[in-house]
Amino acid sequence: MAGDPTQVKRTREIEEFTNLYFIHPISRALVTVFAKLGVHPNVVSLGGILFGAFAAVAYFHYDRWEMALAGFLLMIGWHVMDGADGQLARLTGKTSEMGKALDGLVDHLSFAMVYVGLAVASALIFGNWIWWLAVAAGISHVVQASTYEFQRQMYDYWAMGKESARPVMPEEFRAGMRSKGGLGGFLNATLLAYLRIQHRVTGADPRLVARLEGMKEAGDGAEVNEAFASANLGAVKAWSLLCSNYRTVAIFVACIAANPLYFFLFEIIVLNIALVLLRLMQARRNEQLFARLIQGNSLCSQDAVAMV
């Protein structure tokens, strides 16, 4: 069954500009083809791994500019596939918590392969100590990318009312796990661990979520959408500093400069500083939104008493 068009369409107001004008238009064209062929969204996600793997091989030879360029173009291909899988899932009505988590894991795996390719090549020149930087950059990537995607999910769900973007708490996912053993059990355990990491590093405010959910259940969905959008539109745009597009460009620039260390340091220092500042900003906005919702509820209660 096809998805609701309002759920399929990307939220233009929070799209990063390279995605908005280049990556996602190509993704949309592919989605039309994939839908006609009956391709499952998870197959598209896994297909993106091939682009990441070939990019890793190309970047292993980063000292040749044509291979660095090939790595960059292959990563662009990964971005296109990454943009297509989620949209295909929403279009065909095949969204699932497993699919969303798998999409995130595939993203991290694709970049991990590139990091390994760069680390192996760099270690031959600088020594094995480079692996410490590569691992630190990889961990930083997981934290940064997970936080960025979570903030986008929150906006799509609470501001735009997209049910397919609803953030799932780790406890809820665990309660709904069907397979406990074998490959299915391993995948479920991996995805559960990913969700736990994501919620921990994003600094999600459970008080605010509970307040938003309570208001939505009480029939105040429109008020929730408006309040969340006004408080977080600028914040979500700021979070795009941590999107994968800039890493892809930074990797290419570092390789053209013949030193992948520049990228690892960019990931570890510059992007982590940005993460800390963005989390402080988000915490402040969460507090302000929570206070606004509490105050609004108090005013409504006072009005009701006055009418009696």
mmCIF file of C-alpha atoms in Angstrom:
data_model
loop_
_atom_site.group_PDB
_atom_site.id
_atom_site.type_symbol
_atom_site.label_atom_id
_atom_site.label_comp_id
_atom_site.label_asym_id
_atom_site.label_seq_id
_atom_site.Cartn_x
_atom_site.Cartn_y
_atom_site.Cartn_z
ATOM 1 C CA MET A 1 0.000 0.000 0.000
ATOM 2 C CA ALA A 2 1.340 3.394 -0.969
ATOM 3 C CA GLY A 3 2.201 5.858 1.727
ATOM 4 C CA ASP A 4 0.419 9.078 2.494
ATOM 5 C CA PRO A 5 1.863 11.820 0.210
ATOM 6 C CA THR A 6 2.130 14.184 3.172
ATOM 7 C CA GLN A 7 4.315 11.590 4.888
ATOM 8 C CA VAL A 8 6.461 10.933 1.804
ATOM 9 C CA LYS A 9 7.428 14.516 1.023
ATOM 10 C CA ARG A 10 10.631 15.712 2.668
ATOM 11 C CA THR A 11 10.456 18.692 4.981
ATOM 12 C CA ARG A 12 11.882 21.330 2.661
ATOM 13 C CA GLU A 13 12.331 23.974 5.347
ATOM 14 C CA ILE A 14 14.973 21.905 7.200
ATOM 15 C CA GLU A 15 16.751 20.392 4.195
ATOM 16 C CA GLU A 16 20.484 21.086 3.907
ATOM 17 C CA PHE A 17 21.015 23.008 0.654
ATOM 18 C CA THR A 18 23.227 20.437 -1.135
ATOM 19 C CA ASN A 19 20.582 17.816 -0.399
ATOM 20 C CA LEU A 20 17.762 20.114 -1.424
ATOM 21 C CA TYR A 21 19.166 21.138 -4.805
ATOM 22 C CA PHE A 22 21.396 18.236 -5.821
ATOM 23 C CA ILE A 23 21.335 14.933 -3.904
ATOM 24 C CA HIS A 24 17.636 14.472 -3.244
ATOM 25 C CA PRO A 25 16.367 15.442 -6.713
ATOM 26 C CA ILE A 26 18.472 12.554 -8.046
ATOM 27 C CA SER A 27 17.210 10.318 -5.242
ATOM 28 C CA ARG A 28 13.595 11.137 -6.119
ATOM 29 C CA ALA A 29 14.164 10.114 -9.729
ATOM 30 C CA LEU A 30 15.587 6.776 -8.583
ATOM 31 C CA VAL A 31 12.733 6.238 -6.134
ATOM 32 C CA THR A 32 10.234 6.341 -9.007
ATOM 33 C CA VAL A 33 12.200 3.616 -10.800
ATOM 34 C CA PHE A 34 12.675 1.499 -7.656
ATOM 35 C CA ALA A 35 8.963 1.697 -6.833
ATOM 36 C CA LYS A 36 7.971 0.508 -10.306
ATOM 37 C CA LEU A 37 10.422 -2.391 -10.060
ATOM 38 C CA GLY A 38 9.181 -3.357 -6.603
ATOM 39 C CA VAL A 39 12.570 -2.928 -4.952
ATOM 40 C CA HIS A 40 12.418 -3.119 -1.149
ATOM 41 C CA PRO A 41 13.798 -0.071 0.739
ATOM 42 C CA ASN A 42 16.147 -2.251 2.785
ATOM 43 C CA VAL A 43 17.695 -3.532 -0.455
ATOM 44 C CA VAL A 44 18.408 0.083 -1.429
ATOM 45 C CA SER A 45 19.993 0.679 1.989
ATOM 46 C CA LEU A 46 22.216 -2.356 1.616
ATOM 47 C CA GLY A 47 23.020 -1.398 -1.963
ATOM 48 C CA GLY A 48 24.426 1.853 -0.628
ATOM 49 C CA ILE A 49 27.069 -0.188 1.196
ATOM 50 C CA LEU A 50 28.567 -1.120 -2.174
ATOM 51 C CA PHE A 51 29.194 2.540 -2.924
ATOM 52 C CA GLY A 52 30.841 2.927 0.470
ATOM 53 C CA ALA A 53 32.994 -0.155 -0.074
ATOM 54 C CA PHE A 54 34.200 0.962 -3.504
ATOM 55 C CA ALA A 55 34.821 4.460 -2.135
ATOM 56 C CA ALA A 56 36.998 2.935 0.607
ATOM 57 C CA VAL A 57 39.061 1.084 -2.010
ATOM 58 C CA ALA A 58 39.443 4.269 -4.067
ATOM 59 C CA TYR A 59 40.477 6.338 -1.055
ATOM 60 C CA PHE A 60 43.095 3.735 -0.132
ATOM 61 C CA HIS A 61 44.900 5.116 -3.188
ATOM 62 C CA TYR A 62 44.250 8.739 -2.210
ATOM 63 C CA ASP A 63 47.772 9.755 -3.274
ATOM 64 C CA ARG A 64 46.551 9.591 -6.892
ATOM 65 C CA TRP A 65 44.186 12.488 -7.526
ATOM 66 C CA GLU A 66 42.029 10.494 -9.945
ATOM 67 C CA MET A 67 41.408 7.848 -7.250
ATOM 68 C CA ALA A 68 40.581 10.546 -4.702
ATOM 69 C CA LEU A 69 38.083 11.963 -7.194
ATOM 70 C CA ALA A 70 36.646 8.486 -7.778
ATOM 71 C CA GLY A 71 36.234 8.065 -4.004
ATOM 72 C CA PHE A 72 34.422 11.391 -3.812
ATOM 73 C CA LEU A 73 32.056 10.514 -6.682
ATOM 74 C CA LEU A 74 31.337 7.091 -5.173
ATOM 75 C CA MET A 75 30.450 8.762 -1.876
ATOM 76 C CA ILE A 76 28.085 11.044 -3.786
ATOM 77 C CA GLY A 77 26.500 7.832 -5.101
ATOM 78 C CA TRP A 78 26.144 6.630 -1.518
ATOM 79 C CA HIS A 79 24.420 9.887 -0.554
ATOM 80 C CA VAL A 80 21.951 9.434 -3.417
ATOM 81 C CA MET A 81 21.122 5.880 -2.318
ATOM 82 C CA ASP A 82 20.883 7.024 1.289
ATOM 83 C CA GLY A 83 18.351 9.651 0.254
ATOM 84 C CA ALA A 84 16.375 7.131 -1.774
ATOM 85 C CA ASP A 85 15.812 4.352 0.748
ATOM 86 C CA GLY A 86 13.819 6.342 3.300
ATOM 87 C CA GLN A 87 11.733 8.077 0.661
ATOM 88 C CA LEU A 88 11.009 4.737 -1.034
ATOM 89 C CA ALA A 89 9.915 3.271 2.302
ATOM 90 C CA ARG A 90 7.479 6.128 2.896
ATOM 91 C CA LEU A 91 6.189 6.040 -0.676
ATOM 92 C CA THR A 92 5.492 2.300 -0.622
ATOM 93 C CA GLY A 93 4.240 2.213 2.966
ATOM 94 C CA LYS A 94 7.099 -0.095 4.009
ATOM 95 C CA THR A 95 8.444 1.941 6.892
ATOM 96 C CA SER A 96 9.499 0.085 10.025
ATOM 97 C CA GLU A 97 11.605 0.663 13.108
ATOM 98 C CA MET A 98 13.941 -2.058 11.872
ATOM 99 C CA GLY A 99 14.279 -0.258 8.539
ATOM 100 C CA LYS A 100 14.976 3.127 10.132
ATOM 101 C CA ALA A 101 17.605 1.687 12.451
ATOM 102 C CA LEU A 102 19.115 -0.369 9.619
ATOM 103 C CA ASP A 103 19.400 2.804 7.545
ATOM 104 C CA GLY A 104 21.389 4.453 10.334
ATOM 105 C CA LEU A 105 23.664 1.444 10.789
ATOM 106 C CA VAL A 106 24.333 1.230 7.048
ATOM 107 C CA ASP A 107 25.285 4.920 7.039
ATOM 108 C CA HIS A 108 27.823 4.387 9.798
ATOM 109 C CA LEU A 109 29.192 1.219 8.180
ATOM 110 C CA SER A 110 29.735 2.986 4.850
ATOM 111 C CA PHE A 111 31.760 5.749 6.482
ATOM 112 C CA ALA A 112 33.581 3.227 8.682
ATOM 113 C CA MET A 113 34.866 1.447 5.582
ATOM 114 C CA VAL A 114 36.152 4.736 4.170
ATOM 115 C CA TYR A 115 37.840 5.559 7.488
ATOM 116 C CA VAL A 116 39.514 2.137 7.492
ATOM 117 C CA GLY A 117 40.717 2.627 3.919
ATOM 118 C CA LEU A 118 42.226 5.985 4.820
ATOM 119 C CA ALA A 119 43.735 4.629 8.043
ATOM 120 C CA VAL A 120 45.389 1.648 6.336
ATOM 121 C CA ALA A 121 46.896 3.890 3.665
ATOM 122 C CA SER A 122 48.001 6.524 6.203
ATOM 123 C CA ALA A 123 49.525 3.961 8.565
ATOM 124 C CA LEU A 124 51.928 2.926 5.803
ATOM 125 C CA ILE A 125 53.273 6.498 5.835
ATOM 126 C CA PHE A 126 52.785 7.828 9.368
ATOM 127 C CA GLY A 127 52.808 4.627 11.415
ATOM 128 C CA ASN A 128 50.191 2.581 13.267
ATOM 129 C CA TRP A 129 49.444 5.358 15.751
ATOM 130 C CA ILE A 130 47.142 6.776 13.073
ATOM 131 C CA TRP A 131 44.621 4.098 14.034
ATOM 132 C CA TRP A 132 43.959 5.905 17.308
ATOM 133 C CA LEU A 133 42.885 8.968 15.336
ATOM 134 C CA ALA A 134 40.791 6.871 12.949
ATOM 135 C CA VAL A 135 38.939 5.134 15.786
ATOM 136 C CA ALA A 136 38.351 8.428 17.598
ATOM 137 C CA ALA A 137 37.027 9.946 14.365
ATOM 138 C CA GLY A 138 34.769 6.945 13.815
ATOM 139 C CA ILE A 139 33.275 7.152 17.301
ATOM 140 C CA SER A 140 32.821 10.892 16.866
ATOM 141 C CA HIS A 141 31.029 10.274 13.582
ATOM 142 C CA VAL A 142 28.540 7.863 15.158
ATOM 143 C CA VAL A 143 27.732 10.300 17.952
ATOM 144 C CA GLN A 144 27.448 13.349 15.703
ATOM 145 C CA ALA A 145 25.441 11.730 12.911
ATOM 146 C CA SER A 146 23.063 9.986 15.338
ATOM 147 C CA THR A 147 22.370 13.252 17.116
ATOM 148 C CA TYR A 148 21.720 15.113 13.876
ATOM 149 C CA GLU A 149 19.327 12.458 12.545
ATOM 150 C CA PHE A 150 17.469 12.329 15.855
ATOM 151 C CA GLN A 151 16.888 16.089 15.805
ATOM 152 C CA ARG A 152 15.507 15.813 12.256
ATOM 153 C CA GLN A 153 13.215 12.990 13.357
ATOM 154 C CA MET A 154 11.941 15.037 16.276
ATOM 155 C CA TYR A 155 11.135 17.972 14.009
ATOM 156 C CA ASP A 156 9.425 15.837 11.371
ATOM 157 C CA TYR A 157 7.272 14.155 14.001
ATOM 158 C CA TRP A 158 6.469 16.955 16.437
ATOM 159 C CA ALA A 159 6.445 19.941 14.058
ATOM 160 C CA MET A 160 5.215 18.347 10.824
ATOM 161 C CA GLY A 161 3.087 15.527 12.218
ATOM 162 C CA LYS A 162 4.823 12.798 10.216
ATOM 163 C CA GLU A 163 3.920 9.547 11.936
ATOM 164 C CA SER A 164 6.619 7.656 10.009
ATOM 165 C CA ALA A 165 9.264 9.807 11.725
ATOM 166 C CA ARG A 166 8.079 9.056 15.256
ATOM 167 C CA PRO A 167 11.143 8.580 17.515
ATOM 168 C CA VAL A 168 10.961 5.239 19.317
ATOM 169 C CA MET A 169 12.279 4.857 22.842
ATOM 170 C CA PRO A 170 14.707 1.932 23.354
ATOM 171 C CA GLU A 171 12.367 0.359 25.919
ATOM 172 C CA GLU A 172 9.516 0.425 23.408
ATOM 173 C CA PHE A 173 11.664 -1.214 20.733
ATOM 174 C CA ARG A 174 12.811 -3.871 23.179
ATOM 175 C CA ALA A 175 9.243 -4.675 24.174
ATOM 176 C CA GLY A 176 8.312 -5.162 20.515
ATOM 177 C CA MET A 177 11.276 -7.396 19.638
ATOM 178 C CA ARG A 178 10.010 -10.628 18.142
ATOM 179 C CA SER A 179 13.127 -12.637 17.426
ATOM 180 C CA LYS A 180 15.285 -13.390 20.456
ATOM 181 C CA GLY A 181 17.838 -15.753 18.904
ATOM 182 C CA GLY A 182 19.807 -16.411 15.733
ATOM 183 C CA LEU A 183 20.512 -13.731 13.134
ATOM 184 C CA GLY A 184 17.250 -11.931 13.892
ATOM 185 C CA GLY A 185 18.133 -11.767 17.564
ATOM 186 C CA PHE A 186 21.602 -10.423 16.780
ATOM 187 C CA LEU A 187 20.174 -7.727 14.514
ATOM 188 C CA ASN A 188 17.581 -6.765 17.111
ATOM 189 C CA ALA A 189 20.218 -6.559 19.844
ATOM 190 C CA THR A 190 22.427 -4.421 17.582
ATOM 191 C CA LEU A 191 19.584 -2.079 16.701
ATOM 192 C CA LEU A 192 18.544 -1.827 20.345
ATOM 193 C CA ALA A 193 22.104 -0.853 21.296
ATOM 194 C CA TYR A 194 22.096 1.743 18.502
ATOM 195 C CA LEU A 195 18.844 3.273 19.761
ATOM 196 C CA ARG A 196 20.190 3.425 23.305
ATOM 197 C CA ILE A 197 23.339 5.185 22.140
ATOM 198 C CA GLN A 198 21.300 7.575 20.011
ATOM 199 C CA HIS A 199 18.964 8.596 22.823
ATOM 200 C CA ARG A 200 21.821 8.937 25.282
ATOM 201 C CA VAL A 201 24.005 11.163 23.128
ATOM 202 C CA THR A 202 21.187 13.335 21.804
ATOM 203 C CA GLY A 203 20.253 14.554 25.259
ATOM 204 C CA ALA A 204 16.539 13.967 24.651
ATOM 205 C CA ASP A 205 14.417 15.603 27.365
ATOM 206 C CA PRO A 206 11.919 12.993 28.655
ATOM 207 C CA ARG A 207 9.871 15.699 30.441
ATOM 208 C CA LEU A 208 9.374 17.574 27.200
ATOM 209 C CA VAL A 209 8.502 14.414 25.270
ATOM 210 C CA ALA A 210 5.980 13.411 27.935
ATOM 211 C CA ARG A 211 4.400 16.887 27.820
ATOM 212 C CA LEU A 212 4.184 16.831 24.017
ATOM 213 C CA GLU A 213 2.682 13.348 24.008
ATOM 214 C CA GLY A 214 0.150 14.334 26.654
ATOM 215 C CA MET A 215 -0.963 17.379 24.687
ATOM 216 C CA LYS A 216 -1.221 15.361 21.477
ATOM 217 C CA GLU A 217 -3.366 12.706 23.161
ATOM 218 C CA ALA A 218 -5.568 15.485 24.563
ATOM 219 C CA GLY A 219 -6.303 16.699 21.034
ATOM 220 C CA ASP A 220 -3.891 19.638 21.003
ATOM 221 C CA GLY A 221 -1.863 18.311 18.063
ATOM 222 C CA ALA A 222 -1.997 21.568 16.085
ATOM 223 C CA GLU A 223 -0.735 23.555 19.076
ATOM 224 C CA VAL A 224 2.081 21.055 19.589
ATOM 225 C CA ASN A 225 3.107 21.317 15.914
ATOM 226 C CA GLU A 226 3.159 25.109 16.001
ATOM 227 C CA ALA A 227 5.010 25.364 19.309
ATOM 228 C CA PHE A 228 7.673 22.835 18.376
ATOM 229 C CA ALA A 229 8.220 24.354 14.925
ATOM 230 C CA SER A 230 8.604 27.899 16.233
ATOM 231 C CA ALA A 231 11.065 26.757 18.900
ATOM 232 C CA ASN A 232 13.181 24.441 16.756
ATOM 233 C CA LEU A 233 13.197 25.468 13.088
ATOM 234 C CA GLY A 234 16.397 27.482 13.431
ATOM 235 C CA ALA A 235 17.923 24.819 15.664
ATOM 236 C CA VAL A 236 17.409 21.998 13.158
ATOM 237 C CA LYS A 237 18.993 24.127 10.435
ATOM 238 C CA ALA A 238 21.996 24.647 12.707
ATOM 239 C CA TRP A 239 22.233 20.900 13.368
ATOM 240 C CA SER A 240 22.824 20.383 9.623
ATOM 241 C CA LEU A 241 26.449 21.350 10.293
ATOM 242 C CA LEU A 242 26.835 17.727 11.395
ATOM 243 C CA CYS A 243 25.266 16.170 8.312
ATOM 244 C CA SER A 244 27.335 13.671 6.334
ATOM 245 C CA ASN A 245 27.639 15.916 3.280
ATOM 246 C CA TYR A 246 30.315 18.082 4.892
ATOM 247 C CA ARG A 247 32.322 15.029 5.945
ATOM 248 C CA THR A 248 32.274 13.795 2.358
ATOM 249 C CA VAL A 249 33.663 17.129 1.159
ATOM 250 C CA ALA A 250 36.210 17.277 3.999
ATOM 251 C CA ILE A 251 37.506 13.778 3.198
ATOM 252 C CA PHE A 252 37.997 14.731 -0.442
ATOM 253 C CA VAL A 253 39.748 18.003 0.399
ATOM 254 C CA ALA A 254 42.089 16.253 2.849
ATOM 255 C CA CYS A 255 42.955 13.591 0.269
ATOM 256 C CA ILE A 256 43.601 16.164 -2.457
ATOM 257 C CA ALA A 257 45.895 17.855 0.083
ATOM 258 C CA ALA A 258 47.622 14.445 0.364
ATOM 259 C CA ASN A 259 47.029 14.118 4.108
ATOM 260 C CA PRO A 260 43.943 12.296 5.505
ATOM 261 C CA LEU A 261 45.072 13.341 8.993
ATOM 262 C CA TYR A 262 43.522 16.719 8.288
ATOM 263 C CA PHE A 263 40.113 15.065 7.999
ATOM 264 C CA PHE A 264 40.476 12.965 11.145
ATOM 265 C CA LEU A 265 41.436 16.079 13.114
ATOM 266 C CA PHE A 266 38.527 18.006 11.564
ATOM 267 C CA GLU A 267 36.132 15.274 12.684
ATOM 268 C CA ILE A 268 37.561 14.969 16.180
ATOM 269 C CA ILE A 269 38.133 18.637 17.012
ATOM 270 C CA VAL A 270 36.002 20.936 14.868
ATOM 271 C CA LEU A 271 32.856 18.812 14.600
ATOM 272 C CA ASN A 272 32.938 17.766 18.250
ATOM 273 C CA ILE A 273 33.176 21.398 19.318
ATOM 274 C CA ALA A 274 30.178 22.076 17.075
ATOM 275 C CA LEU A 275 28.351 19.135 18.692
ATOM 276 C CA VAL A 276 28.901 20.479 22.208
ATOM 277 C CA LEU A 277 27.724 23.973 21.250
ATOM 278 C CA LEU A 278 24.671 22.596 19.438
ATOM 279 C CA ARG A 279 23.699 20.408 22.390
ATOM 280 C CA LEU A 280 23.930 23.398 24.730
ATOM 281 C CA MET A 281 21.736 25.366 22.325
ATOM 282 C CA GLN A 282 19.231 22.507 22.090
ATOM 283 C CA ALA A 283 19.049 22.058 25.857
ATOM 284 C CA ARG A 284 18.238 25.752 26.224
ATOM 285 C CA ARG A 285 15.525 25.553 23.579
ATOM 286 C CA ASN A 286 14.046 22.439 25.175
ATOM 287 C CA GLU A 287 13.837 24.217 28.517
ATOM 288 C CA GLN A 288 12.185 27.247 26.919
ATOM 289 C CA LEU A 289 9.663 25.123 25.027
ATOM 290 C CA PHE A 290 8.842 23.070 28.128
ATOM 291 C CA ALA A 291 8.277 26.256 30.156
ATOM 292 C CA ARG A 292 6.091 27.673 27.382
ATOM 293 C CA LEU A 293 3.941 24.529 27.253
ATOM 294 C CA ILE A 294 3.596 24.433 31.040
ATOM 295 C CA GLN A 295 2.657 28.114 31.149
ATOM 296 C CA GLY A 296 0.154 27.675 28.328
ATOM 297 C CA ASN A 297 -1.458 24.774 30.138
ATOM 298 C CA SER A 298 -1.668 26.811 33.350
ATOM 299 C CA LEU A 299 -3.323 29.715 31.535
ATOM 300 C CA CYS A 300 -5.869 27.365 29.985
ATOM 301 C CA SER A 301 -6.648 25.914 33.400
ATOM 302 C CA GLN A 302 -7.109 29.384 34.871
ATOM 303 C CA ASP A 303 -9.458 30.340 32.024
ATOM 304 C CA ALA A 304 -11.511 27.221 32.612
ATOM 305 C CA VAL A 305 -11.842 28.008 36.322
ATOM 306 C CA ALA A 306 -12.813 31.610 35.566
ATOM 307 C CA MET A 307 -15.572 30.450 33.206
ATOM 308 C CA VAL A 308 -17.006 28.215 35.931
#
